mmCIF file of the C-alpha atoms, coordinates in Angstrom:
data_MODEL
# 
_entry.id   MODEL 
# 
loop_
_atom_site.group_PDB 
_atom_site.id 
_atom_site.type_symbol 
_atom_site.label_atom_id 
_atom_site.label_alt_id 
_atom_site.label_comp_id 
_atom_site.label_asym_id 
_atom_site.label_entity_id 
_atom_site.label_seq_id 
_atom_site.pdbx_PDB_ins_code 
_atom_site.Cartn_x 
_atom_site.Cartn_y 
_atom_site.Cartn_z 
_atom_site.occupancy 
_atom_site.B_iso_or_equiv 
_atom_site.pdbx_formal_charge 
_atom_site.auth_seq_id 
_atom_site.auth_comp_id 
_atom_site.auth_asym_id 
_atom_site.auth_atom_id 
_atom_site.pdbx_PDB_model_num 
ATOM 1   C CA . MET A 1 1   ? 23.893  11.948  99.301 1.00 0.00 ? 1   MET A CA 1 
ATOM 2   C CA . SER A 1 2   ? 21.310  9.114   98.761 1.00 0.00 ? 2   SER A CA 1 
ATOM 3   C CA . LYS A 1 3   ? 22.675  6.181   96.510 1.00 0.00 ? 3   LYS A CA 1 
ATOM 4   C CA . ASP A 1 4   ? 20.584  4.928   93.711 1.00 0.00 ? 4   ASP A CA 1 
ATOM 5   C CA . LYS A 1 5   ? 18.854  1.567   94.657 1.00 0.00 ? 5   LYS A CA 1 
ATOM 6   C CA . GLU A 1 6   ? 19.602  -0.910  91.959 1.00 0.00 ? 6   GLU A CA 1 
ATOM 7   C CA . LYS A 1 7   ? 16.996  -2.106  89.845 1.00 0.00 ? 7   LYS A CA 1 
ATOM 8   C CA . CYS A 1 8   ? 15.423  -5.376  89.237 1.00 0.00 ? 8   CYS A CA 1 
ATOM 9   C CA . GLN A 1 9   ? 17.035  -7.300  86.591 1.00 0.00 ? 9   GLN A CA 1 
ATOM 10  C CA . CYS A 1 10  ? 13.931  -8.672  85.186 1.00 0.00 ? 10  CYS A CA 1 
ATOM 11  C CA . GLY A 1 11  ? 13.072  -5.818  83.843 1.00 0.00 ? 11  GLY A CA 1 
ATOM 12  C CA . CYS A 1 12  ? 9.920   -4.869  86.102 1.00 0.00 ? 12  CYS A CA 1 
ATOM 13  C CA . GLY A 1 13  ? 11.209  -1.327  87.249 1.00 0.00 ? 13  GLY A CA 1 
ATOM 14  C CA . GLU A 1 14  ? 11.234  -2.282  90.848 1.00 0.00 ? 14  GLU A CA 1 
ATOM 15  C CA . ASP A 1 15  ? 13.953  -1.194  92.994 1.00 0.00 ? 15  ASP A CA 1 
ATOM 16  C CA . LEU A 1 16  ? 15.884  -3.904  94.669 1.00 0.00 ? 16  LEU A CA 1 
ATOM 17  C CA . ASP A 1 17  ? 15.371  -4.214  98.422 1.00 0.00 ? 17  ASP A CA 1 
ATOM 18  C CA . GLU A 1 18  ? 18.178  -6.066  99.747 1.00 0.00 ? 18  GLU A CA 1 
ATOM 19  C CA . ASN A 1 19  ? 18.609  -8.113  96.426 1.00 0.00 ? 19  ASN A CA 1 
ATOM 20  C CA . THR A 1 20  ? 15.096  -8.967  96.659 1.00 0.00 ? 20  THR A CA 1 
ATOM 21  C CA . CYS A 1 21  ? 12.793  -8.481  93.531 1.00 0.00 ? 21  CYS A CA 1 
ATOM 22  C CA . HIS A 1 22  ? 9.369   -6.994  94.758 1.00 0.00 ? 22  HIS A CA 1 
ATOM 23  C CA . CYS A 1 23  ? 7.704   -8.952  91.580 1.00 0.00 ? 23  CYS A CA 1 
ATOM 24  C CA . SER A 1 24  ? 8.186   -12.226 93.776 1.00 0.00 ? 24  SER A CA 1 
ATOM 25  C CA . GLY A 1 25  ? 10.564  -13.892 91.628 1.00 0.00 ? 25  GLY A CA 1 
ATOM 26  C CA . ASP A 1 26  ? 13.517  -13.339 89.114 1.00 0.00 ? 26  ASP A CA 1 
ATOM 27  C CA . CYS A 1 27  ? 12.677  -13.642 85.610 1.00 0.00 ? 27  CYS A CA 1 
ATOM 28  C CA . ASP A 1 28  ? 15.243  -15.850 83.387 1.00 0.00 ? 28  ASP A CA 1 
ATOM 29  C CA . CYS A 1 29  ? 13.300  -15.354 79.984 1.00 0.00 ? 29  CYS A CA 1 
ATOM 30  C CA . GLY A 1 30  ? 15.821  -12.944 78.928 1.00 0.00 ? 30  GLY A CA 1 
ATOM 31  C CA . GLU A 1 31  ? 13.046  -10.625 77.390 1.00 0.00 ? 31  GLU A CA 1 
ATOM 32  C CA . ASP A 1 32  ? 11.015  -7.523  78.752 1.00 0.00 ? 32  ASP A CA 1 
ATOM 33  C CA . CYS A 1 33  ? 9.139   -8.587  81.886 1.00 0.00 ? 33  CYS A CA 1 
ATOM 34  C CA . HIS A 1 34  ? 5.980   -6.801  82.748 1.00 0.00 ? 34  HIS A CA 1 
ATOM 35  C CA . CYS A 1 35  ? 5.597   -7.853  86.377 1.00 0.00 ? 35  CYS A CA 1 
ATOM 36  C CA . THR A 1 36  ? 3.319   -6.674  88.821 1.00 0.00 ? 36  THR A CA 1 
ATOM 37  C CA . GLU A 1 37  ? 3.047   -7.341  92.438 1.00 0.00 ? 37  GLU A CA 1 
ATOM 38  C CA . GLU A 1 38  ? 0.632   -9.898  91.862 1.00 0.00 ? 38  GLU A CA 1 
ATOM 39  C CA . ASP A 1 39  ? 2.221   -11.720 89.080 1.00 0.00 ? 39  ASP A CA 1 
ATOM 40  C CA . LYS A 1 40  ? 4.960   -14.348 89.390 1.00 0.00 ? 40  LYS A CA 1 
ATOM 41  C CA . CYS A 1 41  ? 7.366   -14.343 86.785 1.00 0.00 ? 41  CYS A CA 1 
ATOM 42  C CA . ASN A 1 42  ? 7.990   -17.846 85.182 1.00 0.00 ? 42  ASN A CA 1 
ATOM 43  C CA . PRO A 1 43  ? 11.656  -18.738 85.580 1.00 0.00 ? 43  PRO A CA 1 
ATOM 44  C CA . ASN A 1 44  ? 11.450  -21.669 83.149 1.00 0.00 ? 44  ASN A CA 1 
ATOM 45  C CA . CYS A 1 45  ? 10.640  -19.143 80.279 1.00 0.00 ? 45  CYS A CA 1 
ATOM 46  C CA . THR A 1 46  ? 12.763  -19.930 77.365 1.00 0.00 ? 46  THR A CA 1 
ATOM 47  C CA . CYS A 1 47  ? 10.823  -19.022 74.360 1.00 0.00 ? 47  CYS A CA 1 
ATOM 48  C CA . GLY A 1 48  ? 12.374  -15.562 73.101 1.00 0.00 ? 48  GLY A CA 1 
ATOM 49  C CA . GLU A 1 49  ? 8.931   -13.840 73.167 1.00 0.00 ? 49  GLU A CA 1 
ATOM 50  C CA . GLU A 1 50  ? 7.655   -11.297 75.377 1.00 0.00 ? 50  GLU A CA 1 
ATOM 51  C CA . CYS A 1 51  ? 7.338   -12.624 78.879 1.00 0.00 ? 51  CYS A CA 1 
ATOM 52  C CA . SER A 1 52  ? 3.416   -12.173 80.205 1.00 0.00 ? 52  SER A CA 1 
ATOM 53  C CA . CYS A 1 53  ? 4.922   -13.621 83.410 1.00 0.00 ? 53  CYS A CA 1 
ATOM 54  C CA . ASP A 1 54  ? 1.213   -14.381 84.975 1.00 0.00 ? 54  ASP A CA 1 
ATOM 55  C CA . HIS A 1 55  ? 1.130   -17.668 82.651 1.00 0.00 ? 55  HIS A CA 1 
ATOM 56  C CA . GLU A 1 56  ? 3.337   -20.670 81.884 1.00 0.00 ? 56  GLU A CA 1 
ATOM 57  C CA . CYS A 1 57  ? 5.287   -20.429 78.759 1.00 0.00 ? 57  CYS A CA 1 
ATOM 58  C CA . HIS A 1 58  ? 3.106   -21.697 75.934 1.00 0.00 ? 58  HIS A CA 1 
ATOM 59  C CA . CYS A 1 59  ? 5.551   -21.695 73.132 1.00 0.00 ? 59  CYS A CA 1 
ATOM 60  C CA . GLU A 1 60  ? 4.954   -25.235 71.857 1.00 0.00 ? 60  GLU A CA 1 
ATOM 61  C CA . GLU A 1 61  ? 1.317   -24.877 72.336 1.00 0.00 ? 61  GLU A CA 1 
ATOM 62  C CA . ASN A 1 62  ? 1.214   -21.748 70.612 1.00 0.00 ? 62  ASN A CA 1 
ATOM 63  C CA . LYS A 1 63  ? 3.155   -23.240 67.415 1.00 0.00 ? 63  LYS A CA 1 
ATOM 64  C CA . ASP A 1 64  ? 0.534   -26.294 67.515 1.00 0.00 ? 64  ASP A CA 1 
ATOM 65  C CA . TYR A 1 65  ? -2.203  -24.058 67.504 1.00 0.00 ? 65  TYR A CA 1 
ATOM 66  C CA . LEU A 1 66  ? -0.522  -22.342 64.326 1.00 0.00 ? 66  LEU A CA 1 
ATOM 67  C CA . LYS A 1 67  ? -0.047  -25.742 62.570 1.00 0.00 ? 67  LYS A CA 1 
ATOM 68  C CA . ASP A 1 68  ? -3.405  -26.402 63.096 1.00 0.00 ? 68  ASP A CA 1 
ATOM 69  C CA . LEU A 1 69  ? -4.873  -23.351 62.125 1.00 0.00 ? 69  LEU A CA 1 
ATOM 70  C CA . LEU A 1 70  ? -2.810  -23.881 58.668 1.00 0.00 ? 70  LEU A CA 1 
ATOM 71  C CA . ARG A 1 71  ? -4.267  -27.116 58.345 1.00 0.00 ? 71  ARG A CA 1 
ATOM 72  C CA . VAL A 1 72  ? -7.523  -26.017 58.592 1.00 0.00 ? 72  VAL A CA 1 
ATOM 73  C CA . GLN A 1 73  ? -6.985  -23.362 56.077 1.00 0.00 ? 73  GLN A CA 1 
ATOM 74  C CA . ALA A 1 74  ? -5.624  -25.524 53.696 1.00 0.00 ? 74  ALA A CA 1 
ATOM 75  C CA . GLU A 1 75  ? -8.414  -27.614 53.784 1.00 0.00 ? 75  GLU A CA 1 
ATOM 76  C CA . PHE A 1 76  ? -11.108 -24.829 53.575 1.00 0.00 ? 76  PHE A CA 1 
ATOM 77  C CA . ASP A 1 77  ? -9.369  -23.927 50.336 1.00 0.00 ? 77  ASP A CA 1 
ATOM 78  C CA . ASN A 1 78  ? -9.329  -27.239 48.980 1.00 0.00 ? 78  ASN A CA 1 
ATOM 79  C CA . TYR A 1 79  ? -12.920 -27.398 49.718 1.00 0.00 ? 79  TYR A CA 1 
ATOM 80  C CA . ARG A 1 80  ? -13.359 -24.238 48.076 1.00 0.00 ? 80  ARG A CA 1 
ATOM 81  C CA . LYS A 1 81  ? -11.818 -25.243 44.853 1.00 0.00 ? 81  LYS A CA 1 
ATOM 82  C CA . ARG A 1 82  ? -13.814 -28.519 45.115 1.00 0.00 ? 82  ARG A CA 1 
ATOM 83  C CA . MET A 1 83  ? -17.230 -26.828 45.640 1.00 0.00 ? 83  MET A CA 1 
ATOM 84  C CA . THR A 1 84  ? -16.199 -24.281 42.683 1.00 0.00 ? 84  THR A CA 1 
ATOM 85  C CA . THR A 1 85  ? -15.466 -27.369 40.054 1.00 0.00 ? 85  THR A CA 1 
ATOM 86  C CA . ALA A 1 86  ? -18.404 -29.025 41.367 1.00 0.00 ? 86  ALA A CA 1 
ATOM 87  C CA . LEU A 1 87  ? -20.805 -26.149 40.643 1.00 0.00 ? 87  LEU A CA 1 
ATOM 88  C CA . GLY A 1 88  ? -19.368 -25.316 37.254 1.00 0.00 ? 88  GLY A CA 1 
ATOM 89  C CA . ASP A 1 89  ? -19.669 -29.114 36.448 1.00 0.00 ? 89  ASP A CA 1 
ATOM 90  C CA . ALA A 1 90  ? -23.448 -29.240 37.632 1.00 0.00 ? 90  ALA A CA 1 
ATOM 91  C CA . ARG A 1 91  ? -23.959 -26.218 35.654 1.00 0.00 ? 91  ARG A CA 1 
ATOM 92  C CA . GLN A 1 92  ? -22.707 -27.654 32.419 1.00 0.00 ? 92  GLN A CA 1 
ATOM 93  C CA . ASP A 1 93  ? -24.593 -30.773 32.899 1.00 0.00 ? 93  ASP A CA 1 
ATOM 94  C CA . GLY A 1 94  ? -27.636 -29.003 33.531 1.00 0.00 ? 94  GLY A CA 1 
ATOM 95  C CA . PHE A 1 95  ? -26.860 -27.251 30.336 1.00 0.00 ? 95  PHE A CA 1 
ATOM 96  C CA . MET A 1 96  ? -26.052 -30.127 28.432 1.00 0.00 ? 96  MET A CA 1 
ATOM 97  C CA . ASP A 1 97  ? -29.334 -32.016 29.367 1.00 0.00 ? 97  ASP A CA 1 
ATOM 98  C CA . ALA A 1 98  ? -31.692 -28.886 28.632 1.00 0.00 ? 98  ALA A CA 1 
ATOM 99  C CA . ILE A 1 99  ? -29.744 -28.829 24.847 1.00 0.00 ? 99  ILE A CA 1 
ATOM 100 C CA . THR A 1 100 ? -30.391 -32.570 24.777 1.00 0.00 ? 100 THR A CA 1 
ATOM 101 C CA . GLN A 1 101 ? -34.013 -31.941 25.363 1.00 0.00 ? 101 GLN A CA 1 
ATOM 102 C CA . PHE A 1 102 ? -34.239 -29.606 22.998 1.00 0.00 ? 102 PHE A CA 1 
ATOM 103 C CA . LEU A 1 103 ? -32.561 -31.490 19.990 1.00 0.00 ? 103 LEU A CA 1 
ATOM 104 C CA . PRO A 1 104 ? -36.094 -33.123 18.574 1.00 0.00 ? 104 PRO A CA 1 
ATOM 105 C CA . ALA A 1 105 ? -37.485 -29.566 17.863 1.00 0.00 ? 105 ALA A CA 1 
ATOM 106 C CA . ILE A 1 106 ? -34.387 -29.068 15.744 1.00 0.00 ? 106 ILE A CA 1 
ATOM 107 C CA . ASP A 1 107 ? -34.919 -32.421 13.914 1.00 0.00 ? 107 ASP A CA 1 
ATOM 108 C CA . SER A 1 108 ? -38.388 -31.397 13.298 1.00 0.00 ? 108 SER A CA 1 
ATOM 109 C CA . PHE A 1 109 ? -36.737 -28.670 10.937 1.00 0.00 ? 109 PHE A CA 1 
ATOM 110 C CA . LYS A 1 110 ? -34.861 -30.813 8.827  1.00 0.00 ? 110 LYS A CA 1 
ATOM 111 C CA . MET A 1 111 ? -38.097 -32.981 8.409  1.00 0.00 ? 111 MET A CA 1 
ATOM 112 C CA . ALA A 1 112 ? -40.272 -30.048 7.606  1.00 0.00 ? 112 ALA A CA 1 
ATOM 113 C CA . THR A 1 113 ? -37.815 -29.221 4.864  1.00 0.00 ? 113 THR A CA 1 
ATOM 114 C CA . GLU A 1 114 ? -38.212 -32.281 3.235  1.00 0.00 ? 114 GLU A CA 1 
ATOM 115 C CA . TYR A 1 115 ? -41.737 -32.105 2.837  1.00 0.00 ? 115 TYR A CA 1 
ATOM 116 C CA . ILE A 1 116 ? -42.770 -28.718 2.124  1.00 0.00 ? 116 ILE A CA 1 
ATOM 117 C CA . THR A 1 117 ? -42.569 -27.948 -1.357 1.00 0.00 ? 117 THR A CA 1 
ATOM 118 C CA . ASP A 1 118 ? -43.559 -24.196 -1.007 1.00 0.00 ? 118 ASP A CA 1 
ATOM 119 C CA . GLN A 1 119 ? -40.463 -22.221 -1.321 1.00 0.00 ? 119 GLN A CA 1 
ATOM 120 C CA . ASN A 1 120 ? -41.276 -19.186 0.588  1.00 0.00 ? 120 ASN A CA 1 
ATOM 121 C CA . THR A 1 121 ? -42.414 -21.414 3.492  1.00 0.00 ? 121 THR A CA 1 
ATOM 122 C CA . LEU A 1 122 ? -39.570 -23.522 2.896  1.00 0.00 ? 122 LEU A CA 1 
ATOM 123 C CA . MET A 1 123 ? -37.051 -20.213 3.130  1.00 0.00 ? 123 MET A CA 1 
ATOM 124 C CA . GLY A 1 124 ? -38.926 -19.309 6.159  1.00 0.00 ? 124 GLY A CA 1 
ATOM 125 C CA . ILE A 1 125 ? -38.098 -22.769 7.799  1.00 0.00 ? 125 ILE A CA 1 
ATOM 126 C CA . LYS A 1 126 ? -34.646 -22.692 7.188  1.00 0.00 ? 126 LYS A CA 1 
ATOM 127 C CA . PHE A 1 127 ? -34.300 -19.041 8.218  1.00 0.00 ? 127 PHE A CA 1 
ATOM 128 C CA . ILE A 1 128 ? -35.518 -20.131 11.444 1.00 0.00 ? 128 ILE A CA 1 
ATOM 129 C CA . GLU A 1 129 ? -33.368 -23.024 11.960 1.00 0.00 ? 129 GLU A CA 1 
ATOM 130 C CA . LYS A 1 130 ? -30.412 -21.119 10.950 1.00 0.00 ? 130 LYS A CA 1 
ATOM 131 C CA . GLY A 1 131 ? -31.358 -18.678 13.260 1.00 0.00 ? 131 GLY A CA 1 
ATOM 132 C CA . ILE A 1 132 ? -31.403 -21.385 16.113 1.00 0.00 ? 132 ILE A CA 1 
ATOM 133 C CA . LEU A 1 133 ? -28.427 -22.994 15.262 1.00 0.00 ? 133 LEU A CA 1 
ATOM 134 C CA . ASP A 1 134 ? -26.400 -19.655 15.382 1.00 0.00 ? 134 ASP A CA 1 
ATOM 135 C CA . THR A 1 135 ? -27.511 -19.029 18.582 1.00 0.00 ? 135 THR A CA 1 
ATOM 136 C CA . LEU A 1 136 ? -26.571 -22.560 19.775 1.00 0.00 ? 136 LEU A CA 1 
ATOM 137 C CA . SER A 1 137 ? -23.336 -22.077 18.200 1.00 0.00 ? 137 SER A CA 1 
ATOM 138 C CA . LYS A 1 138 ? -22.761 -18.874 20.345 1.00 0.00 ? 138 LYS A CA 1 
ATOM 139 C CA . MET A 1 139 ? -23.642 -20.760 23.494 1.00 0.00 ? 139 MET A CA 1 
ATOM 140 C CA . GLY A 1 140 ? -20.819 -23.206 22.428 1.00 0.00 ? 140 GLY A CA 1 
ATOM 141 C CA . VAL A 1 141 ? -23.135 -26.050 20.811 1.00 0.00 ? 141 VAL A CA 1 
ATOM 142 C CA . GLU A 1 142 ? -21.909 -26.942 17.535 1.00 0.00 ? 142 GLU A CA 1 
ATOM 143 C CA . ALA A 1 143 ? -23.314 -29.262 14.816 1.00 0.00 ? 143 ALA A CA 1 
ATOM 144 C CA . ILE A 1 144 ? -21.364 -32.160 13.689 1.00 0.00 ? 144 ILE A CA 1 
ATOM 145 C CA . ASP A 1 145 ? -20.332 -32.474 10.284 1.00 0.00 ? 145 ASP A CA 1 
ATOM 146 C CA . ALA A 1 146 ? -21.698 -35.745 8.974  1.00 0.00 ? 146 ALA A CA 1 
ATOM 147 C CA . SER A 1 147 ? -19.749 -35.639 5.401  1.00 0.00 ? 147 SER A CA 1 
ATOM 148 C CA . GLY A 1 148 ? -16.932 -37.889 4.164  1.00 0.00 ? 148 GLY A CA 1 
ATOM 149 C CA . LYS A 1 149 ? -15.506 -40.796 6.390  1.00 0.00 ? 149 LYS A CA 1 
ATOM 150 C CA . PHE A 1 150 ? -17.577 -42.281 9.098  1.00 0.00 ? 150 PHE A CA 1 
ATOM 151 C CA . ASP A 1 151 ? -15.787 -41.395 12.415 1.00 0.00 ? 151 ASP A CA 1 
ATOM 152 C CA . PRO A 1 152 ? -17.193 -43.519 15.623 1.00 0.00 ? 152 PRO A CA 1 
ATOM 153 C CA . THR A 1 153 ? -16.239 -40.575 18.082 1.00 0.00 ? 153 THR A CA 1 
ATOM 154 C CA . LEU A 1 154 ? -18.578 -38.584 16.185 1.00 0.00 ? 154 LEU A CA 1 
ATOM 155 C CA . HIS A 1 155 ? -20.859 -40.842 14.253 1.00 0.00 ? 155 HIS A CA 1 
ATOM 156 C CA . GLN A 1 156 ? -23.515 -43.685 14.732 1.00 0.00 ? 156 GLN A CA 1 
ATOM 157 C CA . ALA A 1 157 ? -24.173 -45.844 12.209 1.00 0.00 ? 157 ALA A CA 1 
ATOM 158 C CA . ILE A 1 158 ? -27.882 -46.809 12.161 1.00 0.00 ? 158 ILE A CA 1 
ATOM 159 C CA . ASP A 1 159 ? -27.827 -48.324 8.642  1.00 0.00 ? 159 ASP A CA 1 
ATOM 160 C CA . THR A 1 160 ? -25.512 -49.730 5.568  1.00 0.00 ? 160 THR A CA 1 
ATOM 161 C CA . ASP A 1 161 ? -26.131 -48.768 2.126  1.00 0.00 ? 161 ASP A CA 1 
ATOM 162 C CA . THR A 1 162 ? -24.542 -50.932 -0.841 1.00 0.00 ? 162 THR A CA 1 
ATOM 163 C CA . THR A 1 163 ? -25.883 -49.230 -3.572 1.00 0.00 ? 163 THR A CA 1 
ATOM 164 C CA . ALA A 1 164 ? -24.110 -45.786 -3.389 1.00 0.00 ? 164 ALA A CA 1 
ATOM 165 C CA . ASP A 1 165 ? -21.441 -45.282 -5.788 1.00 0.00 ? 165 ASP A CA 1 
ATOM 166 C CA . ILE A 1 166 ? -18.897 -44.248 -3.420 1.00 0.00 ? 166 ILE A CA 1 
ATOM 167 C CA . GLU A 1 167 ? -15.958 -45.598 -1.265 1.00 0.00 ? 167 GLU A CA 1 
ATOM 168 C CA . SER A 1 168 ? -16.566 -48.081 1.731  1.00 0.00 ? 168 SER A CA 1 
ATOM 169 C CA . GLY A 1 169 ? -16.927 -46.393 5.003  1.00 0.00 ? 169 GLY A CA 1 
ATOM 170 C CA . MET A 1 170 ? -18.236 -43.141 3.423  1.00 0.00 ? 170 MET A CA 1 
ATOM 171 C CA . ILE A 1 171 ? -21.243 -41.292 4.771  1.00 0.00 ? 171 ILE A CA 1 
ATOM 172 C CA . VAL A 1 172 ? -24.102 -41.806 2.757  1.00 0.00 ? 172 VAL A CA 1 
ATOM 173 C CA . LYS A 1 173 ? -26.815 -39.833 4.607  1.00 0.00 ? 173 LYS A CA 1 
ATOM 174 C CA . GLU A 1 174 ? -27.406 -38.368 7.571  1.00 0.00 ? 174 GLU A CA 1 
ATOM 175 C CA . ALA A 1 175 ? -30.380 -39.176 9.306  1.00 0.00 ? 175 ALA A CA 1 
ATOM 176 C CA . TYR A 1 176 ? -30.160 -36.927 12.661 1.00 0.00 ? 176 TYR A CA 1 
ATOM 177 C CA . LYS A 1 177 ? -27.957 -34.177 13.285 1.00 0.00 ? 177 LYS A CA 1 
ATOM 178 C CA . GLY A 1 178 ? -25.217 -34.842 16.277 1.00 0.00 ? 178 GLY A CA 1 
ATOM 179 C CA . PHE A 1 179 ? -23.841 -31.854 18.288 1.00 0.00 ? 179 PHE A CA 1 
ATOM 180 C CA . THR A 1 180 ? -20.919 -31.172 20.523 1.00 0.00 ? 180 THR A CA 1 
ATOM 181 C CA . TYR A 1 181 ? -20.687 -28.941 23.794 1.00 0.00 ? 181 TYR A CA 1 
ATOM 182 C CA . LYS A 1 182 ? -17.183 -27.251 24.316 1.00 0.00 ? 182 LYS A CA 1 
ATOM 183 C CA . GLY A 1 183 ? -15.813 -30.005 22.464 1.00 0.00 ? 183 GLY A CA 1 
ATOM 184 C CA . LYS A 1 184 ? -17.592 -33.017 24.055 1.00 0.00 ? 184 LYS A CA 1 
ATOM 185 C CA . VAL A 1 185 ? -20.501 -34.924 22.222 1.00 0.00 ? 185 VAL A CA 1 
ATOM 186 C CA . ILE A 1 186 ? -23.545 -34.576 23.694 1.00 0.00 ? 186 ILE A CA 1 
ATOM 187 C CA . ARG A 1 187 ? -25.265 -36.365 20.835 1.00 0.00 ? 187 ARG A CA 1 
ATOM 188 C CA . TYR A 1 188 ? -23.766 -38.526 17.902 1.00 0.00 ? 188 TYR A CA 1 
ATOM 189 C CA . SER A 1 189 ? -24.775 -37.984 14.100 1.00 0.00 ? 189 SER A CA 1 
ATOM 190 C CA . GLN A 1 190 ? -27.143 -40.650 13.217 1.00 0.00 ? 190 GLN A CA 1 
ATOM 191 C CA . VAL A 1 191 ? -25.906 -41.500 9.500  1.00 0.00 ? 191 VAL A CA 1 
ATOM 192 C CA . ILE A 1 192 ? -26.062 -44.204 6.921  1.00 0.00 ? 192 ILE A CA 1 
ATOM 193 C CA . VAL A 1 193 ? -22.699 -45.713 6.085  1.00 0.00 ? 193 VAL A CA 1 
ATOM 194 C CA . LYS A 1 194 ? -21.693 -47.192 2.939  1.00 0.00 ? 194 LYS A CA 1 
ATOM 195 C CA . LYS A 1 195 ? -20.849 -51.020 3.212  1.00 0.00 ? 195 LYS A CA 1 
# 
């Protein structure tokens, strides 16, 4: 009867020949060893990972690579968020600039209504003005209310009036309409205030 040969403890599957492993070394890593005749097991491997036998243990190096990868990923996420915010701000600034350039045309409607005497023409001008203001409102642009008490956060006093029969600090007349975009003032209402 032939006696079964003892197998190599490194797990390479080789038979032990006189207590010698054919994979050219004993594996101490405690993990599966995939030795070939050309490979040499690394006796210093204590990583707890599968031993590849033909390389030194790179456990700490791999952890460093993982840290670097996570750091780069976090930096890229932060960059993407900054770019998204910057793009939104640029879009909003461009829109506000376009609206600001458009406001003098709206002022022309107010001036026209003061000089036109024909009621049909006046009604047509007011209809067009209302349509433009409604469209702006849908885009987040709102006219500032220029009645009541003067508010320096919304109004700009361009003159004072001492003759009006109202309380001091109240708005007498609006010279130019002011506007906000999503709550931010893009042009202050220019008003005359009772002194």
